[in-house]
Short mmCIF file of C-alpha atoms in Angstrom, two decimals:
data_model
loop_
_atom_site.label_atom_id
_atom_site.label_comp_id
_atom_site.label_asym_id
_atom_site.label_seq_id
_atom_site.Cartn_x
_atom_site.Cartn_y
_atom_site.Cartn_z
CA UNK K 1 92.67 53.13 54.10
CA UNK K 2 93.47 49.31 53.98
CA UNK K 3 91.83 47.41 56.88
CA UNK K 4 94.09 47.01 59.48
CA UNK K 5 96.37 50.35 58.05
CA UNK K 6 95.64 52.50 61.31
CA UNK K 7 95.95 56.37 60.26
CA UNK K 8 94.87 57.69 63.58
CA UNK K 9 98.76 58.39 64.69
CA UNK K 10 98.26 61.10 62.08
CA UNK K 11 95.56 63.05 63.72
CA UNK K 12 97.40 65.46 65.51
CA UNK K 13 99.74 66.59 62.69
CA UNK K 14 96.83 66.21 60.08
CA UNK K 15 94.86 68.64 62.83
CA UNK K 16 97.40 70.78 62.64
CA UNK K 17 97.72 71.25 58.94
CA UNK K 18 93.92 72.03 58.88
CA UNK K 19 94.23 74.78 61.69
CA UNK K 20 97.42 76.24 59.83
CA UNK K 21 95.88 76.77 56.70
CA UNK K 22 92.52 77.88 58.09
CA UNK K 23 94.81 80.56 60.23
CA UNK K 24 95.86 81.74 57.00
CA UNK K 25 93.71 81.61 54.32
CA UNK K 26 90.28 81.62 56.75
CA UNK K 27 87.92 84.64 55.62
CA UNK K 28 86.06 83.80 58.46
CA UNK K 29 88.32 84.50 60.96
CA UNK K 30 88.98 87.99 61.75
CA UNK K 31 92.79 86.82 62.82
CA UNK K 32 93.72 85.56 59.39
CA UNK K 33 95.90 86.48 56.55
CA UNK K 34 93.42 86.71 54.23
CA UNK K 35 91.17 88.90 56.18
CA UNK K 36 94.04 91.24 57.46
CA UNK K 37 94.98 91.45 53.64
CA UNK K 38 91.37 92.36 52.73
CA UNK K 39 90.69 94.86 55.55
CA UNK K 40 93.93 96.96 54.41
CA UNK K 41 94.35 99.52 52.16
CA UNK K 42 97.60 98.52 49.67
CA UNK K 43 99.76 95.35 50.85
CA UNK K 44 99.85 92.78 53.93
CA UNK K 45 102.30 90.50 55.09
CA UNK K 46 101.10 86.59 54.48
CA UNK K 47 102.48 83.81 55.31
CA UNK K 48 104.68 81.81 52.84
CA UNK K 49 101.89 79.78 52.60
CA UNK K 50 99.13 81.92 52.10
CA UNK K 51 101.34 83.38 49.15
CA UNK K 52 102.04 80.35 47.60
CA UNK K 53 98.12 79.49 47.42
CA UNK K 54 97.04 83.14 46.11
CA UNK K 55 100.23 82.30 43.44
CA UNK K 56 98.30 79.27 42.50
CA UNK K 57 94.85 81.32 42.28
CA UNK K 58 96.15 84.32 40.48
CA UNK K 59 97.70 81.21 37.73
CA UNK K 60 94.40 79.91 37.36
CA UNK K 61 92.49 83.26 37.28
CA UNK K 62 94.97 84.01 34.14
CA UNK K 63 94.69 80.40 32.69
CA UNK K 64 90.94 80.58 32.97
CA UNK K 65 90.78 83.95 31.78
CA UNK K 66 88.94 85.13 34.95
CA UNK K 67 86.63 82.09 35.00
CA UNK K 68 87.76 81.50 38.21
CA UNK K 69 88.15 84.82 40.37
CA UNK K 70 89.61 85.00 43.66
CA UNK K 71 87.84 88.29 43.54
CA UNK K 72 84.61 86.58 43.98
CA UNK K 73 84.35 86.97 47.80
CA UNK K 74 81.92 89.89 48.09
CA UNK K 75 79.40 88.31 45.35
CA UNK K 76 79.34 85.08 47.54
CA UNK K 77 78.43 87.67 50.78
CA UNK K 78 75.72 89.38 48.66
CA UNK K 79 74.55 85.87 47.95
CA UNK K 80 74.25 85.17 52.03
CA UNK K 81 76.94 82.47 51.69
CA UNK K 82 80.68 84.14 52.75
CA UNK K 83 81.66 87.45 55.10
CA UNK K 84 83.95 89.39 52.72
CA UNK K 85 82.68 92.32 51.43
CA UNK K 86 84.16 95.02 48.88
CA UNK K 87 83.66 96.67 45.84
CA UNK K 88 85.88 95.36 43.16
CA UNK K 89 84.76 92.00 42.23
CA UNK K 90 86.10 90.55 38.89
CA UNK K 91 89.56 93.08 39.43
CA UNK K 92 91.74 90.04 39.90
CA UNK K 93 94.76 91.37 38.05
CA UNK K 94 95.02 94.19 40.53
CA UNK K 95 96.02 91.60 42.94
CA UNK K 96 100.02 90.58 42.99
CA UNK K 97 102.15 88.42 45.56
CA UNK K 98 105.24 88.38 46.83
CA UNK K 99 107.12 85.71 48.97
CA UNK K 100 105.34 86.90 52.14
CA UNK K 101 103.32 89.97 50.99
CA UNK K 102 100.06 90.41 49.29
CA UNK K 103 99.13 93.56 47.87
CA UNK K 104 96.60 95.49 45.44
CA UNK K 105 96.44 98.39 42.66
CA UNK K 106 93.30 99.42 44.63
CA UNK K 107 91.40 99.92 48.42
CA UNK K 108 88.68 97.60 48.30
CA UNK K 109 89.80 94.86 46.40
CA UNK K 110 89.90 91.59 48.27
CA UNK K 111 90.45 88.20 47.82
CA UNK K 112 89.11 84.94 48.59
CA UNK K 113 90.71 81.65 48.56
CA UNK K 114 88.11 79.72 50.12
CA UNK K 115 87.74 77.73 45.88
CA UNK K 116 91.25 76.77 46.51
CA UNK K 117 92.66 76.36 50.27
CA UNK K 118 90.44 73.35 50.91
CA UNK K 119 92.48 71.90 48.00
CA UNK K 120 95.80 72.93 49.53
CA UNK K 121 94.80 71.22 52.46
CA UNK K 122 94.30 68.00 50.63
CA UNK K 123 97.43 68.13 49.12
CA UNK K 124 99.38 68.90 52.21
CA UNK K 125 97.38 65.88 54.22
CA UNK K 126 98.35 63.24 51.17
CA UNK K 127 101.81 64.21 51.62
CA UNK K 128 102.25 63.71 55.08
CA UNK K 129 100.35 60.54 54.74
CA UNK K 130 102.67 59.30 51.92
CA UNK K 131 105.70 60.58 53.98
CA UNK K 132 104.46 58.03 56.82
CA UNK K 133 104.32 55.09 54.63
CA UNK K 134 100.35 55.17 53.74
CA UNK K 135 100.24 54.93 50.12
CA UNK K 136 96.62 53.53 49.50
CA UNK K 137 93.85 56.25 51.16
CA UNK K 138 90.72 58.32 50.18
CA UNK K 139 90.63 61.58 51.87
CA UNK K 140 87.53 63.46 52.54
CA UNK K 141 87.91 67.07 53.61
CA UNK K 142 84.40 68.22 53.89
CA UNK K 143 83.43 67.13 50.50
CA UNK K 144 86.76 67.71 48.78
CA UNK K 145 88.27 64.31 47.86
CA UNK K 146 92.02 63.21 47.28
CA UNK K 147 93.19 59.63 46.37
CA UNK K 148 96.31 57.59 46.21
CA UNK K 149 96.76 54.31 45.03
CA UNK K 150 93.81 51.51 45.24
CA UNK K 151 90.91 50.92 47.02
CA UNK K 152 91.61 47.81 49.94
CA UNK K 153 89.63 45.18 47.41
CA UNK K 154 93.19 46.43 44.59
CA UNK K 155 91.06 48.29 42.61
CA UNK K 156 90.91 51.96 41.61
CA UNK K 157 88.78 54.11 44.12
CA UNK K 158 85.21 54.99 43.20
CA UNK K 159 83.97 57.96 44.31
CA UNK K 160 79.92 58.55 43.48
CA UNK K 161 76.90 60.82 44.62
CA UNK K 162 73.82 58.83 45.81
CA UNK K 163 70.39 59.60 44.29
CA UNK K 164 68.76 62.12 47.10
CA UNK K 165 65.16 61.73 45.91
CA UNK K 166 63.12 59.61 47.95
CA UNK K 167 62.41 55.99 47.41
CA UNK K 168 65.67 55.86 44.70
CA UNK K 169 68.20 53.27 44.92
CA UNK K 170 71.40 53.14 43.48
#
């Protein structure tokens, strides 16, 4: 943010937006929605929230034809990299949502939202922020980075990976 623009008011609620969507959409925690959803056999209750996300991933899955997969979870576990494991990887049309339920055609299938929550999260920080009044910020949520309007020097933000070999300069 601007020099001067101090954002650290917002920690607290921004905190708190992180921990709500990592209590929902978390594979890694054995309290979530997510993994209570893929530990059952048919249908969960979720949290608005958590439905509203899988909405988004199922949309994407379909507009992608299956390019993206919320299936994908037990693929990333084989690959030592994620905690969900199952046998239906690729099934994502077995997977439909309600308003606050989840369910499945089949035992096994899971999902993971872990290509898409991080995202959420984004989106739900840059609101509150432009709720507050902040309308110029670069958020970076582990990696995952969301803009609104310019850089402190007016211009459009820059975002850019440095060279990691040794002895490169950019």
């Amino acid at each position: 943010a601007p020099a001067g623009r101090d954002l650290e008011q917002h920690r607290p609620a921004i905190e708190a937006l992180i921990a709500n969507i990592d209590q929902q959409m978390s594979p890694w925690r054995a309290d979530s929605d997510i993994t209570r959803f893929n530990i059952t056999r048919r249908e969960s209750p979720v949290s608005p929230e958590a439905a509203f996300v899988t909405r988004a991933a199922l949309k994407i899955a379909h507009d992608s034809d299956g390019w993206f997969d919320p299936t994908v979870g037990p693929l990333v576990t084989q690959w030592g990299f994620g905690r969900i494991s199952g046998a239906n990887v690729g099934r994502w049309q077995g997977l439909s949502v309600g308003e606050t339920t989840l369910s499945k055609d089949m035992p096994g299938l899971t999902i993971d939202l872990c290509g898409i929550a991080k995202g959420r999260a984004l989106d739900l920080i840059a609101a509150h922020l432009l709720d507050a009044g902040a309308h110029d910020f670069l958020i970076d949520l582990g990696g995952e980075l969301k803009t609104a309007g310019s850089h402190p020097s007016g211009r459009d933000w820059q975002v850019a990976v440095e060279d990691p070999r040794p002895n490169q300069s950019g």
